[in-house]
mmCIF file of N, CA and C in Angstrom:
data_model
loop_
_atom_site.group_PDB
_atom_site.id
_atom_site.type_symbol
_atom_site.label_atom_id
_atom_site.label_comp_id
_atom_site.label_asym_id
_atom_site.label_seq_id
_atom_site.Cartn_x
_atom_site.Cartn_y
_atom_site.Cartn_z
ATOM 1 N N UNK A 1 33.364 -26.930 15.049
ATOM 2 C CA UNK A 1 32.805 -26.769 16.441
ATOM 3 C C UNK A 1 32.934 -25.288 16.970
ATOM 4 N N UNK A 2 33.996 -24.683 16.503
ATOM 5 C CA UNK A 2 34.215 -23.350 17.022
ATOM 6 C C UNK A 2 33.246 -22.397 16.437
ATOM 7 N N UNK A 3 32.754 -22.684 15.149
ATOM 8 C CA UNK A 3 31.667 -21.864 14.507
ATOM 9 C C UNK A 3 30.379 -22.040 15.189
ATOM 10 N N UNK A 4 30.151 -23.222 15.702
ATOM 11 C CA UNK A 4 28.895 -23.475 16.419
ATOM 12 C C UNK A 4 28.868 -22.594 17.708
ATOM 13 N N UNK A 5 30.040 -22.662 18.372
ATOM 14 C CA UNK A 5 30.081 -21.932 19.757
ATOM 15 C C UNK A 5 29.982 -20.451 19.419
ATOM 16 N N UNK A 6 30.776 -19.927 18.382
ATOM 17 C CA UNK A 6 30.655 -18.628 18.133
ATOM 18 C C UNK A 6 29.143 -18.223 17.684
ATOM 19 N N UNK A 7 28.516 -19.097 16.960
ATOM 20 C CA UNK A 7 27.179 -18.770 16.563
ATOM 21 C C UNK A 7 26.165 -18.743 17.757
ATOM 22 N N UNK A 8 26.380 -19.582 18.650
ATOM 23 C CA UNK A 8 25.561 -19.545 19.950
ATOM 24 C C UNK A 8 25.756 -18.308 20.677
ATOM 25 N N UNK A 9 27.032 -17.886 20.805
ATOM 26 C CA UNK A 9 27.354 -16.585 21.450
ATOM 27 C C UNK A 9 26.771 -15.396 20.778
ATOM 28 N N UNK A 10 26.854 -15.361 19.542
ATOM 29 C CA UNK A 10 26.249 -14.367 18.724
ATOM 30 C C UNK A 10 24.775 -14.296 18.851
ATOM 31 N N UNK A 11 24.123 -15.430 18.851
ATOM 32 C CA UNK A 11 22.646 -15.551 19.030
ATOM 33 C C UNK A 11 22.207 -15.034 20.375
ATOM 34 N N UNK A 12 23.019 -15.380 21.340
ATOM 35 C CA UNK A 12 22.728 -14.928 22.735
ATOM 36 C C UNK A 12 22.860 -13.404 22.833
ATOM 37 N N UNK A 13 23.869 -12.878 22.171
ATOM 38 C CA UNK A 13 24.104 -11.386 22.177
ATOM 39 C C UNK A 13 22.936 -10.663 21.442
ATOM 40 N N UNK A 14 22.581 -11.314 20.310
ATOM 41 C CA UNK A 14 21.427 -10.597 19.494
ATOM 42 C C UNK A 14 20.108 -10.650 20.316
ATOM 43 N N UNK A 15 19.922 -11.782 21.052
ATOM 44 C CA UNK A 15 18.723 -11.950 21.847
ATOM 45 C C UNK A 15 18.758 -10.912 22.976
ATOM 46 N N UNK A 16 19.864 -10.750 23.654
ATOM 47 C CA UNK A 16 19.991 -9.761 24.721
ATOM 48 C C UNK A 16 19.751 -8.273 24.196
ATOM 49 N N UNK A 17 20.305 -8.000 22.988
ATOM 50 C CA UNK A 17 19.998 -6.671 22.497
ATOM 51 C C UNK A 17 18.629 -6.424 22.168
ATOM 52 N N UNK A 18 17.899 -7.414 21.598
ATOM 53 C CA UNK A 18 16.523 -7.382 21.195
ATOM 54 C C UNK A 18 15.685 -7.089 22.478
ATOM 55 N N UNK A 19 16.069 -7.933 23.531
ATOM 56 C CA UNK A 19 15.319 -7.763 24.820
ATOM 57 C C UNK A 19 15.435 -6.442 25.431
ATOM 58 N N UNK A 20 16.693 -5.873 25.386
ATOM 59 C CA UNK A 20 17.032 -4.591 25.910
ATOM 60 C C UNK A 20 16.093 -3.474 25.224
ATOM 61 N N UNK A 21 16.057 -3.508 23.810
ATOM 62 C CA UNK A 21 15.327 -2.523 23.103
ATOM 63 C C UNK A 21 13.790 -2.778 23.386
ATOM 64 N N UNK A 22 13.362 -3.881 23.389
ATOM 65 C CA UNK A 22 11.935 -4.193 23.746
ATOM 66 C C UNK A 22 11.573 -3.536 25.052
ATOM 67 N N UNK A 23 12.344 -3.731 26.004
ATOM 68 C CA UNK A 23 12.036 -3.112 27.375
ATOM 69 C C UNK A 23 12.081 -1.661 27.308
ATOM 70 N N UNK A 24 13.036 -1.130 26.671
ATOM 71 C CA UNK A 24 13.105 0.430 26.434
ATOM 72 C C UNK A 24 11.784 0.871 25.756
ATOM 73 N N UNK A 25 11.350 0.212 24.690
ATOM 74 C CA UNK A 25 10.237 0.548 23.944
ATOM 75 C C UNK A 25 8.962 0.467 24.883
ATOM 76 N N UNK A 26 8.809 -0.480 25.668
ATOM 77 C CA UNK A 26 7.692 -0.788 26.556
ATOM 78 C C UNK A 26 7.745 0.363 27.648
ATOM 79 N N UNK A 27 8.917 0.734 28.109
ATOM 80 C CA UNK A 27 9.008 1.675 29.079
ATOM 81 C C UNK A 27 8.552 3.138 28.508
ATOM 82 N N UNK A 28 8.970 3.435 27.271
ATOM 83 C CA UNK A 28 8.502 4.707 26.757
ATOM 84 C C UNK A 28 7.032 4.750 26.480
ATOM 85 N N UNK A 29 6.395 3.477 26.042
ATOM 86 C CA UNK A 29 5.004 3.508 25.876
ATOM 87 C C UNK A 29 4.280 3.704 27.273
ATOM 88 N N UNK A 30 4.793 3.152 28.291
ATOM 89 C CA UNK A 30 4.299 3.323 29.635
ATOM 90 C C UNK A 30 4.319 4.771 30.057
ATOM 91 N N UNK A 31 5.443 5.472 29.829
ATOM 92 C CA UNK A 31 5.627 6.881 30.173
ATOM 93 C C UNK A 31 4.676 7.730 29.368
ATOM 94 N N UNK A 32 4.404 7.400 28.109
ATOM 95 C CA UNK A 32 3.509 8.166 27.219
ATOM 96 C C UNK A 32 1.986 7.872 27.525
ATOM 97 N N UNK A 33 1.787 6.920 28.287
ATOM 98 C CA UNK A 33 0.444 6.545 28.613
ATOM 99 C C UNK A 33 -0.223 5.660 27.602
ATOM 100 N N UNK A 34 0.535 5.009 26.737
ATOM 101 C CA UNK A 34 0.001 4.251 25.731
ATOM 102 C C UNK A 34 -0.570 2.928 26.267
ATOM 103 N N UNK A 35 0.253 2.414 27.326
ATOM 104 C CA UNK A 35 -0.152 1.204 27.980
ATOM 105 C C UNK A 35 -0.223 1.500 29.497
ATOM 106 N N UNK A 36 -0.981 0.804 30.269
ATOM 107 C CA UNK A 36 -1.125 1.093 31.695
ATOM 108 C C UNK A 36 0.007 0.389 32.530
ATOM 109 N N UNK A 37 0.471 -0.715 32.080
ATOM 110 C CA UNK A 37 1.460 -1.398 32.730
ATOM 111 C C UNK A 37 2.309 -2.307 31.655
ATOM 112 N N UNK A 38 3.421 -2.630 32.025
ATOM 113 C CA UNK A 38 4.332 -3.437 31.215
ATOM 114 C C UNK A 38 3.827 -4.904 31.283
ATOM 115 N N UNK A 39 3.435 -5.463 30.179
ATOM 116 C CA UNK A 39 2.978 -6.812 30.160
ATOM 117 C C UNK A 39 4.002 -7.838 30.774
ATOM 118 N N UNK A 40 3.493 -8.799 31.515
ATOM 119 C CA UNK A 40 4.383 -9.792 32.149
ATOM 120 C C UNK A 40 4.341 -11.044 31.450
ATOM 121 N N UNK A 41 5.321 -11.769 31.418
ATOM 122 C CA UNK A 41 5.342 -13.053 30.816
ATOM 123 C C UNK A 41 4.433 -14.037 31.695
ATOM 124 N N UNK A 42 3.692 -14.884 30.911
ATOM 125 C CA UNK A 42 2.688 -15.778 31.634
ATOM 126 C C UNK A 42 2.901 -17.094 31.006
ATOM 127 N N UNK A 43 3.009 -18.074 31.842
ATOM 128 C CA UNK A 43 3.061 -19.504 31.469
ATOM 129 C C UNK A 43 1.665 -19.989 31.027
ATOM 130 N N UNK A 44 1.575 -20.506 29.801
ATOM 131 C CA UNK A 44 0.379 -21.141 29.364
ATOM 132 C C UNK A 44 0.472 -22.610 29.595
ATOM 133 N N UNK A 45 -0.508 -23.179 30.292
ATOM 134 C CA UNK A 45 -0.532 -24.618 30.535
ATOM 135 C C UNK A 45 -0.661 -25.394 29.315
ATOM 136 N N UNK A 46 0.035 -26.489 29.200
ATOM 137 C CA UNK A 46 0.063 -27.310 27.968
ATOM 138 C C UNK A 46 -1.312 -28.081 27.943
ATOM 139 N N UNK A 47 -1.828 -28.472 29.038
ATOM 140 C CA UNK A 47 -3.117 -29.303 29.033
ATOM 141 C C UNK A 47 -4.324 -28.259 29.223
ATOM 142 N N UNK A 48 -5.457 -28.544 28.695
ATOM 143 C CA UNK A 48 -6.535 -27.789 28.755
ATOM 144 C C UNK A 48 -7.153 -28.095 30.294
ATOM 145 N N UNK A 49 -7.920 -27.211 30.887
ATOM 146 C CA UNK A 49 -8.387 -27.353 32.201
ATOM 147 C C UNK A 49 -9.466 -28.395 32.284
ATOM 148 N N UNK A 50 -10.309 -28.619 31.192
ATOM 149 C CA UNK A 50 -11.332 -29.521 31.066
ATOM 150 C C UNK A 50 -12.654 -29.106 31.757
ATOM 151 N N UNK A 51 -12.714 -27.751 32.021
ATOM 152 C CA UNK A 51 -13.973 -27.276 32.597
ATOM 153 C C UNK A 51 -14.884 -26.715 31.523
ATOM 154 N N UNK A 52 -14.488 -26.743 30.296
ATOM 155 C CA UNK A 52 -15.405 -26.262 29.269
ATOM 156 C C UNK A 52 -15.523 -27.345 28.136
ATOM 157 N N UNK A 53 -16.663 -27.232 27.474
ATOM 158 C CA UNK A 53 -16.864 -28.082 26.346
ATOM 159 C C UNK A 53 -15.863 -27.940 25.253
ATOM 160 N N UNK A 54 -15.501 -26.614 24.953
ATOM 161 C CA UNK A 54 -14.495 -26.293 24.040
ATOM 162 C C UNK A 54 -13.434 -25.584 24.821
ATOM 163 N N UNK A 55 -12.151 -26.082 24.684
ATOM 164 C CA UNK A 55 -11.056 -25.464 25.404
ATOM 165 C C UNK A 55 -10.969 -23.935 25.127
ATOM 166 N N UNK A 56 -10.979 -23.080 26.091
ATOM 167 C CA UNK A 56 -10.812 -21.655 25.906
ATOM 168 C C UNK A 56 -9.505 -21.311 25.244
ATOM 169 N N UNK A 57 -8.514 -22.086 25.568
ATOM 170 C CA UNK A 57 -7.166 -21.730 24.981
ATOM 171 C C UNK A 57 -7.119 -21.898 23.482
ATOM 172 N N UNK A 58 -7.956 -22.831 23.006
ATOM 173 C CA UNK A 58 -7.941 -23.020 21.509
ATOM 174 C C UNK A 58 -9.116 -22.368 20.696
ATOM 175 N N UNK A 59 -9.934 -21.637 21.546
ATOM 176 C CA UNK A 59 -11.100 -20.870 20.934
ATOM 177 C C UNK A 59 -10.629 -19.528 20.294
ATOM 178 N N UNK A 60 -11.227 -19.226 19.152
ATOM 179 C CA UNK A 60 -10.919 -18.049 18.486
ATOM 180 C C UNK A 60 -12.030 -17.006 18.760
ATOM 181 N N UNK A 61 -13.006 -17.369 19.509
ATOM 182 C CA UNK A 61 -14.107 -16.476 19.738
ATOM 183 C C UNK A 61 -13.699 -15.318 20.925
ATOM 184 N N UNK A 62 -13.862 -14.155 20.575
ATOM 185 C CA UNK A 62 -13.482 -13.093 21.383
ATOM 186 C C UNK A 62 -14.492 -13.112 22.608
ATOM 187 N N UNK A 63 -15.594 -13.651 22.597
ATOM 188 C CA UNK A 63 -16.496 -13.686 23.737
ATOM 189 C C UNK A 63 -16.055 -14.705 24.758
ATOM 190 N N UNK A 64 -15.123 -15.495 24.501
ATOM 191 C CA UNK A 64 -14.605 -16.386 25.496
ATOM 192 C C UNK A 64 -13.899 -15.761 26.610
ATOM 193 N N UNK A 65 -13.099 -14.679 26.272
ATOM 194 C CA UNK A 65 -12.406 -13.883 27.256
ATOM 195 C C UNK A 65 -12.467 -12.478 26.891
ATOM 196 N N UNK A 66 -12.783 -11.620 27.834
ATOM 197 C CA UNK A 66 -12.788 -10.183 27.506
ATOM 198 C C UNK A 66 -11.426 -9.478 27.987
ATOM 199 N N UNK A 67 -10.572 -10.173 28.396
ATOM 200 C CA UNK A 67 -9.226 -9.630 28.890
ATOM 201 C C UNK A 67 -8.271 -9.596 27.741
ATOM 202 N N UNK A 68 -7.753 -8.513 27.431
ATOM 203 C CA UNK A 68 -6.826 -8.201 26.337
ATOM 204 C C UNK A 68 -5.501 -8.724 26.797
ATOM 205 N N UNK A 69 -4.767 -9.587 26.064
ATOM 206 C CA UNK A 69 -3.496 -10.074 26.407
ATOM 207 C C UNK A 69 -2.617 -9.768 25.239
ATOM 208 N N UNK A 70 -1.342 -9.250 25.653
ATOM 209 C CA UNK A 70 -0.424 -8.868 24.524
ATOM 210 C C UNK A 70 0.598 -9.986 24.421
ATOM 211 N N UNK A 71 1.094 -10.180 23.200
ATOM 212 C CA UNK A 71 2.095 -11.237 22.904
ATOM 213 C C UNK A 71 3.283 -10.668 22.343
ATOM 214 N N UNK A 72 3.811 -9.605 22.993
ATOM 215 C CA UNK A 72 4.919 -8.795 22.631
ATOM 216 C C UNK A 72 4.620 -8.221 21.145
ATOM 217 N N UNK A 73 3.359 -7.730 21.065
ATOM 218 C CA UNK A 73 2.882 -7.198 19.774
ATOM 219 C C UNK A 73 2.112 -5.855 19.890
ATOM 220 N N UNK A 74 2.463 -5.070 20.968
ATOM 221 C CA UNK A 74 1.858 -3.871 21.249
ATOM 222 C C UNK A 74 1.824 -2.823 20.011
ATOM 223 N N UNK A 75 2.854 -2.923 19.224
ATOM 224 C CA UNK A 75 3.022 -2.039 17.954
ATOM 225 C C UNK A 75 1.943 -2.267 16.996
ATOM 226 N N UNK A 76 1.322 -3.498 17.059
ATOM 227 C CA UNK A 76 0.274 -3.768 16.014
ATOM 228 C C UNK A 76 -1.056 -3.086 16.361
ATOM 229 N N UNK A 77 -1.106 -2.379 17.549
ATOM 230 C CA UNK A 77 -2.342 -1.635 17.759
ATOM 231 C C UNK A 77 -2.580 -0.443 16.912
ATOM 232 N N UNK A 78 -1.437 -0.015 16.291
ATOM 233 C CA UNK A 78 -1.637 1.104 15.386
ATOM 234 C C UNK A 78 -2.434 0.730 14.219
ATOM 235 N N UNK A 79 -2.649 -0.526 13.919
ATOM 236 C CA UNK A 79 -3.491 -0.999 12.725
ATOM 237 C C UNK A 79 -4.928 -1.158 13.113
ATOM 238 N N UNK A 80 -5.411 -0.689 14.285
ATOM 239 C CA UNK A 80 -6.695 -0.775 14.773
ATOM 240 C C UNK A 80 -7.676 -0.062 13.719
ATOM 241 N N UNK A 81 -8.698 -0.903 13.317
ATOM 242 C CA UNK A 81 -9.611 -0.455 12.314
ATOM 243 C C UNK A 81 -9.213 -0.667 10.817
ATOM 244 N N UNK A 82 -8.112 -1.225 10.584
ATOM 245 C CA UNK A 82 -7.579 -1.371 9.173
ATOM 246 C C UNK A 82 -8.177 -2.654 8.688
ATOM 247 N N UNK A 83 -8.731 -2.647 7.432
ATOM 248 C CA UNK A 83 -9.308 -3.853 6.861
ATOM 249 C C UNK A 83 -8.186 -4.730 6.498
ATOM 250 N N UNK A 84 -8.535 -6.190 6.522
ATOM 251 C CA UNK A 84 -7.585 -7.215 6.197
ATOM 252 C C UNK A 84 -6.826 -7.077 4.864
ATOM 253 N N UNK A 85 -7.601 -6.426 3.917
ATOM 254 C CA UNK A 85 -7.060 -6.393 2.615
ATOM 255 C C UNK A 85 -6.345 -5.018 2.288
ATOM 256 N N UNK A 86 -6.258 -4.284 3.350
ATOM 257 C CA UNK A 86 -5.637 -2.907 3.161
ATOM 258 C C UNK A 86 -4.171 -2.853 3.656
ATOM 259 N N UNK A 87 -3.559 -3.887 4.091
ATOM 260 C CA UNK A 87 -2.182 -3.854 4.507
ATOM 261 C C UNK A 87 -1.239 -3.879 3.423
ATOM 262 N N UNK A 88 -0.100 -3.132 3.610
ATOM 263 C CA UNK A 88 0.975 -3.278 2.625
ATOM 264 C C UNK A 88 1.893 -4.394 3.091
ATOM 265 N N UNK A 89 2.895 -4.741 2.182
ATOM 266 C CA UNK A 89 3.807 -5.822 2.496
ATOM 267 C C UNK A 89 4.609 -5.637 3.798
ATOM 268 N N UNK A 90 5.036 -4.510 4.148
ATOM 269 C CA UNK A 90 5.737 -4.267 5.402
ATOM 270 C C UNK A 90 4.850 -4.548 6.672
ATOM 271 N N UNK A 91 3.591 -4.141 6.572
ATOM 272 C CA UNK A 91 2.674 -4.481 7.679
ATOM 273 C C UNK A 91 2.429 -5.923 7.825
ATOM 274 N N UNK A 92 2.189 -6.562 6.659
ATOM 275 C CA UNK A 92 1.989 -8.063 6.717
ATOM 276 C C UNK A 92 3.163 -8.798 7.297
ATOM 277 N N UNK A 93 4.448 -8.300 6.987
ATOM 278 C CA UNK A 93 5.589 -8.828 7.575
ATOM 279 C C UNK A 93 5.680 -8.722 9.061
ATOM 280 N N UNK A 94 5.153 -7.576 9.625
ATOM 281 C CA UNK A 94 5.105 -7.348 11.007
ATOM 282 C C UNK A 94 4.211 -8.397 11.689
ATOM 283 N N UNK A 95 3.069 -8.536 11.102
ATOM 284 C CA UNK A 95 2.139 -9.585 11.667
ATOM 285 C C UNK A 95 2.843 -10.995 11.556
ATOM 286 N N UNK A 96 3.428 -11.314 10.405
ATOM 287 C CA UNK A 96 4.034 -12.575 10.203
ATOM 288 C C UNK A 96 5.071 -12.818 11.235
ATOM 289 N N UNK A 97 5.913 -11.815 11.428
ATOM 290 C CA UNK A 97 7.017 -11.960 12.500
ATOM 291 C C UNK A 97 6.467 -12.400 13.899
ATOM 292 N N UNK A 98 5.250 -11.752 14.325
ATOM 293 C CA UNK A 98 4.710 -12.136 15.528
ATOM 294 C C UNK A 98 4.140 -13.535 15.442
ATOM 295 N N UNK A 99 3.387 -13.876 14.393
ATOM 296 C CA UNK A 99 2.801 -15.156 14.217
ATOM 297 C C UNK A 99 3.913 -16.306 14.354
ATOM 298 N N UNK A 100 4.994 -16.144 13.705
ATOM 299 C CA UNK A 100 5.869 -17.198 13.612
ATOM 300 C C UNK A 100 6.903 -17.173 14.854
ATOM 301 N N UNK A 101 6.818 -16.261 15.675
ATOM 302 C CA UNK A 101 7.568 -16.319 16.942
ATOM 303 C C UNK A 101 6.725 -16.881 18.115
ATOM 304 N N UNK A 102 5.371 -17.045 17.828
ATOM 305 C CA UNK A 102 4.446 -17.555 18.950
ATOM 306 C C UNK A 102 4.658 -19.108 18.926
ATOM 307 N N UNK A 103 4.416 -19.684 20.124
ATOM 308 C CA UNK A 103 4.314 -21.181 20.124
ATOM 309 C C UNK A 103 2.906 -21.466 19.648
ATOM 310 N N UNK A 104 2.854 -22.694 19.058
ATOM 311 C CA UNK A 104 1.645 -23.091 18.502
ATOM 312 C C UNK A 104 0.452 -23.003 19.361
ATOM 313 N N UNK A 105 0.665 -23.207 20.658
ATOM 314 C CA UNK A 105 -0.337 -23.187 21.664
ATOM 315 C C UNK A 105 -0.877 -21.712 21.880
ATOM 316 N N UNK A 106 -0.140 -20.790 21.451
ATOM 317 C CA UNK A 106 -0.497 -19.350 21.753
ATOM 318 C C UNK A 106 -1.253 -18.655 20.625
ATOM 319 N N UNK A 107 -1.220 -19.330 19.381
ATOM 320 C CA UNK A 107 -1.853 -18.685 18.264
ATOM 321 C C UNK A 107 -3.256 -18.274 18.317
ATOM 322 N N UNK A 108 -4.072 -19.195 18.923
ATOM 323 C CA UNK A 108 -5.490 -18.919 18.975
ATOM 324 C C UNK A 108 -5.690 -17.716 20.060
ATOM 325 N N UNK A 109 -4.923 -17.711 21.169
ATOM 326 C CA UNK A 109 -5.021 -16.618 22.083
ATOM 327 C C UNK A 109 -4.606 -15.335 21.395
ATOM 328 N N UNK A 110 -3.629 -15.328 20.611
ATOM 329 C CA UNK A 110 -3.155 -14.169 19.910
ATOM 330 C C UNK A 110 -4.226 -13.540 18.877
ATOM 331 N N UNK A 111 -4.901 -14.484 18.245
ATOM 332 C CA UNK A 111 -5.960 -14.099 17.312
ATOM 333 C C UNK A 111 -7.152 -13.550 18.075
ATOM 334 N N UNK A 112 -7.459 -14.191 19.153
ATOM 335 C CA UNK A 112 -8.555 -13.629 20.042
ATOM 336 C C UNK A 112 -8.160 -12.230 20.587
ATOM 337 N N UNK A 113 -6.892 -12.096 20.966
ATOM 338 C CA UNK A 113 -6.392 -10.718 21.438
ATOM 339 C C UNK A 113 -6.536 -9.646 20.407
ATOM 340 N N UNK A 114 -6.145 -10.049 19.151
ATOM 341 C CA UNK A 114 -6.329 -9.048 17.983
ATOM 342 C C UNK A 114 -7.804 -8.672 17.913
ATOM 343 N N UNK A 115 -8.697 -9.654 17.957
ATOM 344 C CA UNK A 115 -10.158 -9.367 17.779
ATOM 345 C C UNK A 115 -10.589 -8.360 18.996
ATOM 346 N N UNK A 116 -10.154 -8.623 20.179
ATOM 347 C CA UNK A 116 -10.607 -7.747 21.203
ATOM 348 C C UNK A 116 -9.990 -6.303 21.181
ATOM 349 N N UNK A 117 -8.781 -6.291 20.445
ATOM 350 C CA UNK A 117 -8.099 -4.898 20.246
ATOM 351 C C UNK A 117 -8.636 -4.229 18.952
ATOM 352 N N UNK A 118 -9.554 -4.971 18.166
ATOM 353 C CA UNK A 118 -10.171 -4.405 16.934
ATOM 354 C C UNK A 118 -8.998 -4.244 15.939
ATOM 355 N N UNK A 119 -8.040 -5.197 15.874
ATOM 356 C CA UNK A 119 -6.938 -5.273 14.898
ATOM 357 C C UNK A 119 -7.246 -6.480 14.023
ATOM 358 N N UNK A 120 -7.544 -6.112 12.731
ATOM 359 C CA UNK A 120 -7.879 -7.289 11.895
ATOM 360 C C UNK A 120 -6.557 -7.960 11.277
ATOM 361 N N UNK A 121 -6.598 -9.228 11.204
ATOM 362 C CA UNK A 121 -5.373 -9.953 10.700
ATOM 363 C C UNK A 121 -5.344 -9.680 9.169
ATOM 364 N N UNK A 122 -4.151 -9.511 8.614
ATOM 365 C CA UNK A 122 -4.019 -9.383 7.222
ATOM 366 C C UNK A 122 -4.598 -10.609 6.488
ATOM 367 N N UNK A 123 -5.304 -10.376 5.391
ATOM 368 C CA UNK A 123 -5.940 -11.516 4.580
ATOM 369 C C UNK A 123 -4.841 -12.444 4.146
ATOM 370 N N UNK A 124 -3.536 -11.900 3.870
ATOM 371 C CA UNK A 124 -2.498 -12.789 3.529
ATOM 372 C C UNK A 124 -2.029 -13.829 4.507
ATOM 373 N N UNK A 125 -2.358 -13.587 5.719
ATOM 374 C CA UNK A 125 -2.021 -14.502 6.874
ATOM 375 C C UNK A 125 -3.103 -15.382 7.393
ATOM 376 N N UNK A 126 -4.361 -15.043 7.082
ATOM 377 C CA UNK A 126 -5.472 -15.714 7.667
ATOM 378 C C UNK A 126 -5.415 -17.261 7.508
ATOM 379 N N UNK A 127 -5.209 -17.626 6.260
ATOM 380 C CA UNK A 127 -5.141 -19.125 6.007
ATOM 381 C C UNK A 127 -4.058 -19.783 6.864
ATOM 382 N N UNK A 128 -2.883 -19.155 6.905
ATOM 383 C CA UNK A 128 -1.773 -19.812 7.750
ATOM 384 C C UNK A 128 -2.093 -19.845 9.176
ATOM 385 N N UNK A 129 -2.744 -18.863 9.756
ATOM 386 C CA UNK A 129 -3.017 -18.716 11.146
ATOM 387 C C UNK A 129 -4.096 -19.801 11.438
ATOM 388 N N UNK A 130 -5.118 -19.887 10.628
ATOM 389 C CA UNK A 130 -6.192 -20.737 10.959
ATOM 390 C C UNK A 130 -5.776 -22.169 10.677
ATOM 391 N N UNK A 131 -4.870 -22.455 9.869
ATOM 392 C CA UNK A 131 -4.309 -23.801 9.667
ATOM 393 C C UNK A 131 -3.539 -24.236 10.946
ATOM 394 N N UNK A 132 -2.701 -23.368 11.470
ATOM 395 C CA UNK A 132 -2.031 -23.670 12.786
ATOM 396 C C UNK A 132 -3.007 -23.976 13.872
ATOM 397 N N UNK A 133 -4.096 -23.227 13.980
ATOM 398 C CA UNK A 133 -5.021 -23.448 15.069
ATOM 399 C C UNK A 133 -5.824 -24.845 14.748
ATOM 400 N N UNK A 134 -6.194 -24.945 13.518
ATOM 401 C CA UNK A 134 -6.950 -26.233 13.108
ATOM 402 C C UNK A 134 -6.039 -27.485 13.477
ATOM 403 N N UNK A 135 -4.737 -27.369 13.081
ATOM 404 C CA UNK A 135 -3.919 -28.562 13.264
ATOM 405 C C UNK A 135 -3.798 -28.805 14.894
ATOM 406 N N UNK A 136 -3.745 -27.821 15.633
ATOM 407 C CA UNK A 136 -3.653 -27.892 17.055
ATOM 408 C C UNK A 136 -4.957 -28.565 17.569
ATOM 409 N N UNK A 137 -6.080 -28.283 17.079
ATOM 410 C CA UNK A 137 -7.239 -28.854 17.521
ATOM 411 C C UNK A 137 -7.382 -30.338 17.254
ATOM 412 N N UNK A 138 -6.836 -30.674 16.029
ATOM 413 C CA UNK A 138 -6.951 -32.076 15.675
ATOM 414 C C UNK A 138 -6.090 -32.952 16.683
ATOM 415 N N UNK A 139 -4.968 -32.379 17.003
ATOM 416 C CA UNK A 139 -3.985 -33.150 18.000
ATOM 417 C C UNK A 139 -4.680 -33.142 19.304
#
């Protein structure tokens, strides 16, 4: 039981440290003019609004929304213009880290955001990402 409590405390500490460094990185990007504002957390509704034939939330089409939304992935903008087959293993791991920290409901929006930012998903992750979106649509 003591190990469980210590593990939870350690996890909380790691999360706090990661959050601190993320905020520092975003502040530096803001100061350098790389971003115009610090992205704010936004709640994504679980249910679709029902106003569209195909739910915008689950759509991969960039034409559905022209607003770029960041998913704590601003660092991926440096891959703008890179072909999907040109990524090295470290770059694929960066994309994979973001993909697997997203909630299932956010994956389609993230892929749409990458399209709007002209950042191509690595070929090694395309099947995984589309599988997640496809399973979400079936449910």
